[in-house]
PDB file of C-alpha atoms in Angstrom:
ATOM      1  CA  MET A 444      80.801 105.613  13.834  1.00  0.00           C
ATOM      2  CA  VAL A 445      79.861 102.126  14.376  1.00  0.00           C
ATOM      3  CA  SER A 446      79.500 102.580  18.295  1.00  0.00           C
ATOM      4  CA  HIS A 447      77.621 105.829  17.441  1.00  0.00           C
ATOM      5  CA  ASN A 448      74.881 103.919  14.441  1.00  0.00           C
ATOM      6  CA  MET A 449      73.829 101.184  17.477  1.00  0.00           C
ATOM      7  CA  ASN A 450      73.419 103.627  20.375  1.00  0.00           C
ATOM      8  CA  THR A 451      70.950 106.278  18.405  1.00  0.00           C
ATOM      9  CA  ARG A 452      69.126 103.201  16.289  1.00  0.00           C
ATOM     10  CA  PRO A 453      66.807 102.318  19.376  1.00  0.00           C
ATOM     11  CA  TYR A 454      66.354 105.773  20.024  1.00  0.00           C
ATOM     12  CA  TYR A 455      65.172 105.767  16.834  1.00  0.00           C
ATOM     13  CA  LYS A 456      62.790 103.335  16.994  1.00  0.00           C
ATOM     14  CA  ILE A 457      61.292 104.197  20.191  1.00  0.00           C
ATOM     15  CA  ASN A 458      60.728 107.990  18.439  1.00  0.00           C
ATOM     16  CA  SER A 459      58.998 105.836  15.900  1.00  0.00           C
ATOM     17  CA  VAL A 460      56.667 103.846  18.135  1.00  0.00           C
ATOM     18  CA  GLN A 461      55.864 107.289  19.781  1.00  0.00           C
ATOM     19  CA  LYS A 462      55.052 108.708  16.349  1.00  0.00           C
ATOM     20  CA  THR A 463      52.734 105.987  15.728  1.00  0.00           C
ATOM     21  CA  ILE A 464      51.151 106.384  18.491  1.00  0.00           C
ATOM     22  CA  ARG A 465      50.502 109.396  18.743  1.00  0.00           C
ATOM     23  CA  ILE A 466      49.165 109.191  15.911  1.00  0.00           C
ATOM     24  CA  LEU A 467      46.393 106.541  16.434  1.00  0.00           C
ATOM     25  CA  GLU A 468      45.130 108.151  19.586  1.00  0.00           C
ATOM     26  CA  LEU A 469      44.892 112.014  17.650  1.00  0.00           C
ATOM     27  CA  LEU A 470      42.736 109.546  14.535  1.00  0.00           C
ATOM     28  CA  ALA A 471      40.731 108.248  18.179  1.00  0.00           C
ATOM     29  CA  GLU A 472      39.778 111.596  18.859  1.00  0.00           C
ATOM     30  CA  LYS A 473      39.673 113.718  15.746  1.00  0.00           C
ATOM     31  CA  GLY A 474      37.491 110.809  13.785  1.00  0.00           C
ATOM     32  CA  GLU A 475      38.586 111.508  10.314  1.00  0.00           C
ATOM     33  CA  ILE A 476      42.007 114.479   9.418  1.00  0.00           C
ATOM     34  CA  SER A 477      43.798 115.103   6.864  1.00  0.00           C
ATOM     35  CA  VAL A 478      47.768 115.203   6.624  1.00  0.00           C
ATOM     36  CA  VAL A 479      48.235 118.410   7.158  1.00  0.00           C
ATOM     37  CA  GLU A 480      45.766 118.733  10.044  1.00  0.00           C
ATOM     38  CA  ALA A 481      47.495 116.311  11.589  1.00  0.00           C
ATOM     39  CA  ALA A 482      51.367 117.205  11.078  1.00  0.00           C
ATOM     40  CA  ALA A 483      50.292 120.277  12.732  1.00  0.00           C
ATOM     41  CA  LYS A 484      48.192 118.789  15.267  1.00  0.00           C
ATOM     42  CA  LEU A 485      51.182 116.523  16.672  1.00  0.00           C
ATOM     43  CA  GLY A 486      53.964 119.389  15.454  1.00  0.00           C
ATOM     44  CA  MET A 487      55.311 116.682  13.110  1.00  0.00           C
ATOM     45  CA  ASN A 488      56.656 117.506   9.470  1.00  0.00           C
ATOM     46  CA  ARG A 489      54.102 116.756   6.888  1.00  0.00           C
ATOM     47  CA  SER A 490      56.074 114.888   5.208  1.00  0.00           C
ATOM     48  CA  THR A 491      56.674 112.524   8.122  1.00  0.00           C
ATOM     49  CA  CYS A 492      53.373 112.092   9.010  1.00  0.00           C
ATOM     50  CA  HIS A 493      52.603 110.974   5.619  1.00  0.00           C
ATOM     51  CA  ARG A 494      54.583 108.348   5.623  1.00  0.00           C
ATOM     52  CA  PHE A 495      53.415 107.460   8.817  1.00  0.00           C
ATOM     53  CA  LEU A 496      49.829 107.346   7.594  1.00  0.00           C
ATOM     54  CA  VAL A 497      50.675 105.910   4.295  1.00  0.00           C
ATOM     55  CA  THR A 498      52.542 103.073   6.351  1.00  0.00           C
ATOM     56  CA  LEU A 499      49.108 102.285   8.427  1.00  0.00           C
ATOM     57  CA  ARG A 500      46.809 102.432   5.718  1.00  0.00           C
ATOM     58  CA  GLU A 501      48.851  99.526   3.981  1.00  0.00           C
ATOM     59  CA  LEU A 502      48.989  98.595   7.586  1.00  0.00           C
ATOM     60  CA  GLY A 503      45.396  97.780   7.212  1.00  0.00           C
ATOM     61  CA  TYR A 504      45.304 100.552  10.483  1.00  0.00           C
ATOM     62  CA  VAL A 505      43.765 103.571   9.265  1.00  0.00           C
ATOM     63  CA  VAL A 506      41.928 104.052   5.722  1.00  0.00           C
ATOM     64  CA  GLN A 507      41.462 107.398   3.409  1.00  0.00           C
ATOM     65  CA  ASN A 508      38.310 108.784   2.116  1.00  0.00           C
ATOM     66  CA  HIS A 509      38.092 110.610  -1.043  1.00  0.00           C
ATOM     67  CA  LEU A 510      38.932 113.753  -0.010  1.00  0.00           C
ATOM     68  CA  SER A 511      41.762 112.435   1.317  1.00  0.00           C
ATOM     69  CA  GLN A 512      41.357 112.219   4.739  1.00  0.00           C
ATOM     70  CA  TYR A 513      42.627 109.555   7.259  1.00  0.00           C
ATOM     71  CA  ARG A 514      40.087 108.097   9.801  1.00  0.00           C
ATOM     72  CA  LEU A 515      40.751 104.685  11.484  1.00  0.00           C
ATOM     73  CA  SER A 516      39.574 101.073  10.793  1.00  0.00           C
ATOM     74  CA  PHE A 517      37.616  98.681  12.035  1.00  0.00           C
ATOM     75  CA  ARG A 518      41.071  97.178  12.643  1.00  0.00           C
ATOM     76  CA  ILE A 519      41.792  98.295  15.617  1.00  0.00           C
ATOM     77  CA  TYR A 520      38.321  98.434  16.348  1.00  0.00           C
ATOM     78  CA  GLU A 521      38.971  94.248  16.026  1.00  0.00           C
ATOM     79  CA  LEU A 522      42.566  94.888  18.485  1.00  0.00           C
ATOM     80  CA  GLY A 523      40.554  96.267  21.036  1.00  0.00           C
ATOM     81  CA  MET A 524      37.561  94.058  21.397  1.00  0.00           C
ATOM     82  CA  LYS A 525      40.181  91.107  21.511  1.00  0.00           C
ATOM     83  CA  VAL A 526      41.476  92.985  24.246  1.00  0.00           C
ATOM     84  CA  ALA A 527      37.884  93.120  25.995  1.00  0.00           C
ATOM     85  CA  ASP A 528      37.092  89.843  25.811  1.00  0.00           C
ATOM     86  CA  ARG A 529      40.179  88.824  27.356  1.00  0.00           C
ATOM     87  CA  LEU A 530      38.711  89.873  30.869  1.00  0.00           C
ATOM     88  CA  GLN A 531      37.882  88.394  33.147  1.00  0.00           C
ATOM     89  CA  VAL A 532      35.808  90.891  34.650  1.00  0.00           C
ATOM     90  CA  ARG A 533      33.813  91.581  31.250  1.00  0.00           C
ATOM     91  CA  GLN A 534      32.899  87.728  31.539  1.00  0.00           C
ATOM     92  CA  ILE A 535      32.357  88.001  35.597  1.00  0.00           C
ATOM     93  CA  ALA A 536      30.031  90.635  35.293  1.00  0.00           C
ATOM     94  CA  HIS A 537      27.993  89.869  32.374  1.00  0.00           C
ATOM     95  CA  PRO A 538      25.357  88.099  34.181  1.00  0.00           C
ATOM     96  CA  TYR A 539      25.464  90.771  36.575  1.00  0.00           C
ATOM     97  CA  LEU A 540      24.509  93.070  33.921  1.00  0.00           C
ATOM     98  CA  GLN A 541      21.344  91.039  32.440  1.00  0.00           C
ATOM     99  CA  GLU A 542      19.708  90.673  35.545  1.00  0.00           C
ATOM    100  CA  LEU A 543      19.744  94.306  35.892  1.00  0.00           C
ATOM    101  CA  SER A 544      18.714  94.318  32.755  1.00  0.00           C
ATOM    102  CA  ASN A 545      15.255  92.202  32.772  1.00  0.00           C
ATOM    103  CA  LEU A 546      14.565  94.407  35.933  1.00  0.00           C
ATOM    104  CA  PHE A 547      14.558  97.898  34.371  1.00  0.00           C
ATOM    105  CA  ASN A 548      14.482  96.733  30.777  1.00  0.00           C
ATOM    106  CA  GLU A 549      16.882 100.317  30.346  1.00  0.00           C
ATOM    107  CA  ASN A 550      20.647  99.883  29.083  1.00  0.00           C
ATOM    108  CA  ILE A 551      23.221  98.863  31.346  1.00  0.00           C
ATOM    109  CA  ASN A 552      26.770  99.629  31.382  1.00  0.00           C
ATOM    110  CA  LEU A 553      30.083  98.442  32.756  1.00  0.00           C
ATOM    111  CA  GLY A 554      32.479 101.159  33.151  1.00  0.00           C
ATOM    112  CA  TYR A 555      36.567 101.182  33.852  1.00  0.00           C
ATOM    113  CA  TRP A 556      38.433 103.493  35.152  1.00  0.00           C
ATOM    114  CA  HIS A 557      41.709 104.685  32.557  1.00  0.00           C
ATOM    115  CA  ASN A 558      43.296 107.639  32.602  1.00  0.00           C
ATOM    116  CA  ASN A 559      41.060 109.752  34.424  1.00  0.00           C
ATOM    117  CA  GLU A 560      38.025 108.780  32.239  1.00  0.00           C
ATOM    118  CA  ILE A 561      35.726 106.095  32.138  1.00  0.00           C
ATOM    119  CA  VAL A 562      35.858 103.158  29.228  1.00  0.00           C
ATOM    120  CA  HIS A 563      32.907 101.261  28.716  1.00  0.00           C
ATOM    121  CA  LEU A 564      33.829  97.180  29.072  1.00  0.00           C
ATOM    122  CA  ASP A 565      30.037  96.299  28.603  1.00  0.00           C
ATOM    123  CA  LYS A 566      26.747  96.973  28.231  1.00  0.00           C
ATOM    124  CA  ILE A 567      23.021  95.465  27.127  1.00  0.00           C
ATOM    125  CA  ASP A 568      20.951  97.492  25.472  1.00  0.00           C
ATOM    126  CA  SER A 569      16.965  98.159  26.746  1.00  0.00           C
ATOM    127  CA  THR A 570      14.466  96.934  23.718  1.00  0.00           C
ATOM    128  CA  GLU A 571      12.902 100.295  23.800  1.00  0.00           C
ATOM    129  CA  ILE A 572      12.577 101.673  20.562  1.00  0.00           C
ATOM    130  CA  LEU A 573      13.937 105.188  22.106  1.00  0.00           C
ATOM    131  CA  ARG A 574      17.646 104.302  23.948  1.00  0.00           C
ATOM    132  CA  ILE A 575      21.013 105.503  24.882  1.00  0.00           C
ATOM    133  CA  ASP A 576      23.964 104.169  22.521  1.00  0.00           C
ATOM    134  CA  PRO A 577      27.410 104.077  23.777  1.00  0.00           C
ATOM    135  CA  GLY A 578      29.415 102.249  21.975  1.00  0.00           C
ATOM    136  CA  ILE A 579      31.822  99.660  24.048  1.00  0.00           C
ATOM    137  CA  SER A 580      35.326 100.771  23.746  1.00  0.00           C
ATOM    138  CA  SER A 581      33.728 104.454  24.237  1.00  0.00           C
ATOM    139  CA  ARG A 582      35.745 106.820  26.716  1.00  0.00           C
ATOM    140  CA  VAL A 583      33.658 109.543  28.440  1.00  0.00           C
ATOM    141  CA  PRO A 584      34.258 112.171  30.996  1.00  0.00           C
ATOM    142  CA  ALA A 585      34.145 110.998  34.951  1.00  0.00           C
ATOM    143  CA  TYR A 586      33.491 113.943  36.654  1.00  0.00           C
ATOM    144  CA  CYS A 587      29.463 114.623  34.606  1.00  0.00           C
ATOM    145  CA  THR A 588      28.989 111.210  34.407  1.00  0.00           C
ATOM    146  CA  GLY A 589      27.528 108.353  36.695  1.00  0.00           C
ATOM    147  CA  LEU A 590      29.916 105.658  36.500  1.00  0.00           C
ATOM    148  CA  GLY A 591      32.582 107.648  36.814  1.00  0.00           C
ATOM    149  CA  LYS A 592      31.312 109.404  39.679  1.00  0.00           C
ATOM    150  CA  ALA A 593      29.978 106.392  41.530  1.00  0.00           C
ATOM    151  CA  ILE A 594      34.003 105.379  41.346  1.00  0.00           C
ATOM    152  CA  LEU A 595      35.957 109.201  42.771  1.00  0.00           C
ATOM    153  CA  PRO A 596      34.880 109.243  45.945  1.00  0.00           C
ATOM    154  CA  PHE A 597      36.550 105.510  46.810  1.00  0.00           C
ATOM    155  CA  ARG A 598      39.611 106.232  44.910  1.00  0.00           C
ATOM    156  CA  PRO A 599      42.173 106.994  47.740  1.00  0.00           C
ATOM    157  CA  ASP A 600      42.562 110.552  48.721  1.00  0.00           C
ATOM    158  CA  GLU A 601      46.438 111.394  46.417  1.00  0.00           C
ATOM    159  CA  GLU A 602      44.633 109.928  43.730  1.00  0.00           C
ATOM    160  CA  LEU A 603      41.241 112.095  44.174  1.00  0.00           C
ATOM    161  CA  LYS A 604      43.362 115.481  44.935  1.00  0.00           C
ATOM    162  CA  SER A 605      45.427 114.622  41.910  1.00  0.00           C
ATOM    163  CA  PHE A 606      42.566 114.120  39.724  1.00  0.00           C
ATOM    164  CA  LEU A 607      40.497 117.376  40.997  1.00  0.00           C
ATOM    165  CA  GLU A 608      44.430 119.298  40.111  1.00  0.00           C
ATOM    166  CA  SER A 609      43.965 117.903  36.888  1.00  0.00           C
ATOM    167  CA  VAL A 610      41.383 117.548  34.812  1.00  0.00           C
ATOM    168  CA  PRO A 611      39.197 120.344  33.639  1.00  0.00           C
ATOM    169  CA  LEU A 612      35.579 120.045  34.855  1.00  0.00           C
ATOM    170  CA  ARG A 613      33.918 121.390  31.584  1.00  0.00           C
ATOM    171  CA  ALA A 614      30.269 121.723  30.878  1.00  0.00           C
ATOM    172  CA  MET A 615      29.298 119.332  28.914  1.00  0.00           C
ATOM    173  CA  THR A 616      25.619 120.608  29.277  1.00  0.00           C
ATOM    174  CA  PRO A 617      24.355 123.552  31.501  1.00  0.00           C
ATOM    175  CA  ASN A 618      23.603 120.306  33.820  1.00  0.00           C
ATOM    176  CA  THR A 619      27.214 119.679  34.085  1.00  0.00           C
ATOM    177  CA  ILE A 620      28.798 120.862  37.127  1.00  0.00           C
ATOM    178  CA  THR A 621      32.257 122.514  36.739  1.00  0.00           C
ATOM    179  CA  SER A 622      33.175 124.186  40.322  1.00  0.00           C
ATOM    180  CA  LYS A 623      35.381 121.756  42.010  1.00  0.00           C
ATOM    181  CA  GLU A 624      33.965 122.655  45.029  1.00  0.00           C
ATOM    182  CA  GLU A 625      30.606 121.741  44.260  1.00  0.00           C
ATOM    183  CA  LEU A 626      31.614 118.496  42.783  1.00  0.00           C
ATOM    184  CA  ILE A 627      33.924 117.414  46.220  1.00  0.00           C
ATOM    185  CA  ARG A 628      30.114 118.039  47.370  1.00  0.00           C
ATOM    186  CA  GLU A 629      28.685 115.978  44.963  1.00  0.00           C
ATOM    187  CA  LEU A 630      31.271 113.494  45.796  1.00  0.00           C
ATOM    188  CA  GLN A 631      31.145 113.161  49.637  1.00  0.00           C
ATOM    189  CA  THR A 632      27.507 112.788  49.758  1.00  0.00           C
ATOM    190  CA  ILE A 633      28.186 109.446  47.108  1.00  0.00           C
ATOM    191  CA  ARG A 634      30.271 107.957  48.916  1.00  0.00           C
ATOM    192  CA  LYS A 635      27.568 108.240  52.207  1.00  0.00           C
ATOM    193  CA  GLN A 636      24.652 106.734  50.140  1.00  0.00           C
ATOM    194  CA  GLY A 637      26.378 103.968  47.351  1.00  0.00           C
ATOM    195  CA  PHE A 638      24.976 105.853  44.724  1.00  0.00           C
ATOM    196  CA  ALA A 639      25.287 108.588  42.199  1.00  0.00           C
ATOM    197  CA  LEU A 640      23.537 110.348  39.294  1.00  0.00           C
ATOM    198  CA  ASP A 641      23.584 111.728  36.257  1.00  0.00           C
ATOM    199  CA  ARG A 642      21.339 114.947  35.807  1.00  0.00           C
ATOM    200  CA  GLU A 643      21.875 114.837  32.243  1.00  0.00           C
ATOM    201  CA  GLU A 644      25.732 116.422  32.892  1.00  0.00           C
ATOM    202  CA  LEU A 645      27.212 114.654  29.683  1.00  0.00           C
ATOM    203  CA  SER A 646      23.755 115.217  27.500  1.00  0.00           C
ATOM    204  CA  ILE A 647      20.859 116.239  28.071  1.00  0.00           C
ATOM    205  CA  GLY A 648      17.648 113.946  27.814  1.00  0.00           C
ATOM    206  CA  LEU A 649      20.402 111.534  29.289  1.00  0.00           C
ATOM    207  CA  ARG A 650      20.310 110.840  33.030  1.00  0.00           C
ATOM    208  CA  CYS A 651      21.339 107.447  34.983  1.00  0.00           C
ATOM    209  CA  VAL A 652      21.714 105.823  38.434  1.00  0.00           C
ATOM    210  CA  ALA A 653      25.661 104.496  38.948  1.00  0.00           C
ATOM    211  CA  SER A 654      27.285 102.365  41.736  1.00  0.00           C
ATOM    212  CA  PRO A 655      30.456 101.780  42.856  1.00  0.00           C
ATOM    213  CA  VAL A 656      33.386  98.121  41.540  1.00  0.00           C
ATOM    214  CA  PHE A 657      35.395  97.042  43.880  1.00  0.00           C
ATOM    215  CA  ASP A 658      37.686  94.585  42.050  1.00  0.00           C
ATOM    216  CA  TYR A 659      39.645  91.537  43.972  1.00  0.00           C
ATOM    217  CA  THR A 660      42.436  94.113  45.857  1.00  0.00           C
ATOM    218  CA  ASP A 661      39.441  95.869  47.180  1.00  0.00           C
ATOM    219  CA  TYR A 662      40.137  98.673  44.497  1.00  0.00           C
ATOM    220  CA  PRO A 663      37.234 101.188  42.708  1.00  0.00           C
ATOM    221  CA  SER A 664      38.065 100.311  39.015  1.00  0.00           C
ATOM    222  CA  TYR A 665      34.893  99.622  37.718  1.00  0.00           C
ATOM    223  CA  SER A 666      31.233 100.446  37.699  1.00  0.00           C
ATOM    224  CA  VAL A 667      28.009  99.587  37.018  1.00  0.00           C
ATOM    225  CA  SER A 668      25.183 102.186  35.788  1.00  0.00           C
ATOM    226  CA  VAL A 669      21.470 101.376  34.860  1.00  0.00           C
ATOM    227  CA  ALA A 670      20.661 104.526  32.268  1.00  0.00           C
ATOM    228  CA  GLY A 671      17.978 105.754  29.950  1.00  0.00           C
ATOM    229  CA  PRO A 672      16.069 108.793  28.562  1.00  0.00           C
ATOM    230  CA  SER A 673      15.129 111.690  30.845  1.00  0.00           C
ATOM    231  CA  SER A 674      11.551 111.176  30.300  1.00  0.00           C
ATOM    232  CA  ARG A 675      11.650 107.168  32.095  1.00  0.00           C
ATOM    233  CA  MET A 676      13.909 107.598  34.331  1.00  0.00           C
ATOM    234  CA  SER A 677      11.556 109.081  36.551  1.00  0.00           C
ATOM    235  CA  GLU A 678      12.512 110.078  40.328  1.00  0.00           C
ATOM    236  CA  GLU A 679      10.495 106.921  41.225  1.00  0.00           C
ATOM    237  CA  LYS A 680      11.864 104.612  38.688  1.00  0.00           C
ATOM    238  CA  ILE A 681      15.531 105.901  39.939  1.00  0.00           C
ATOM    239  CA  THR A 682      14.793 105.515  43.619  1.00  0.00           C
ATOM    240  CA  ALA A 683      13.333 101.563  42.271  1.00  0.00           C
ATOM    241  CA  ILE A 684      16.710 101.214  40.965  1.00  0.00           C
ATOM    242  CA  LYS A 685      19.307 102.172  43.045  1.00  0.00           C
ATOM    243  CA  GLU A 686      18.729  99.881  45.472  1.00  0.00           C
ATOM    244  CA  LYS A 687      18.554  97.360  43.135  1.00  0.00           C
ATOM    245  CA  LEU A 688      21.713  98.524  41.689  1.00  0.00           C
ATOM    246  CA  LYS A 689      23.585  98.981  44.657  1.00  0.00           C
ATOM    247  CA  ARG A 690      23.045  94.482  45.941  1.00  0.00           C
ATOM    248  CA  VAL A 691      23.967  93.611  43.149  1.00  0.00           C
ATOM    249  CA  CYS A 692      27.355  96.080  42.104  1.00  0.00           C
ATOM    250  CA  ARG A 693      27.770  94.408  46.034  1.00  0.00           C
ATOM    251  CA  ASP A 694      27.420  91.269  44.930  1.00  0.00           C
ATOM    252  CA  LEU A 695      29.637  91.482  41.657  1.00  0.00           C
ATOM    253  CA  SER A 696      32.243  93.054  44.022  1.00  0.00           C
ATOM    254  CA  LYS A 697      32.521  89.980  46.112  1.00  0.00           C
ATOM    255  CA  ASN A 698      33.017  87.995  43.000  1.00  0.00           C
ATOM    256  CA  LEU A 699      35.605  89.593  41.658  1.00  0.00           C
ATOM    257  CA  GLY A 700      37.145  89.763  44.938  1.00  0.00           C
ATOM    258  CA  GLN A 701      37.038  85.703  44.562  1.00  0.00           C
ATOM    259  CA  MET A 702      39.137  86.068  41.642  1.00  0.00           C
TER     260      MET A 702
END
C-alpha cells in the first residue's frame, strides 16, 4: 500500500499543475468566465474547477467580479513583464526601435515567434492622437501580421511545412490570406524582398511593414514592424520605411550575433 501511494502521488501533483495551467490559459484566452463555463470548456468536474479557481484567487492570480466570473489579475502581467525585462534581446533592440520611432513617428513593435504566434516583446508608441495600441506580451496570429509574415519564409523548410499543415488560416478581415497556395506565394516574395506587409489583414484600418531579425544562431526568432493607421501608412510612406527598416533589422541582427 505504501509503495502504491508513493507512485501515484507524483502523478497527482503533475495532473494538478496541468489543470492549473489549463485554467490560466483559458482565462487568458476568454477574459472573464464563470466556473460552469470554465469546467465545460476544460472537461473538468465543476467542483474541482471551482476549487482551483478559488486557490488561484487566494494566491492573487485571478480576481472575481460581482457576477462571480473570474479573470486574470495583474499579477500575471507583472510576472510576464519581469520575464520580458530580463530578456537581453529587449534591452539590445530598444535603441533600434527608438531610431525608427524618431524617423517615422508610428508604432514600432518588436515581435517574438512563439508556438506559431507572435508575442509583442516591446514597442514604442506613436505620439499621434490616432494610433494602434497592441499591448506588450499580447499575442497575434503569424500568418496575417507583418511581424509573423516577416519571419515565416526564413524558418527552416520543415518548420514552415508544419506550420502550414497545422495552423488554420482564418479570415480576420476580408483582406486576410486564407489560401495556403496564396500564402506560400506571398512568403516567397517576402523572402526575396526582405520585408513583409500587412494590408489590413489582421485589423481593418491597420497597415504595417515588417522585417526579420536573426538571433545569435542566425535563426529568425524576431521581427520589427512599423505600424499605423491606413490613413497615414500610404504607399509612399511604406516605400520610405522599408529600406530603412531593413537596414535597422540587419544592424540589430549583427548586434544579436555578438551575444
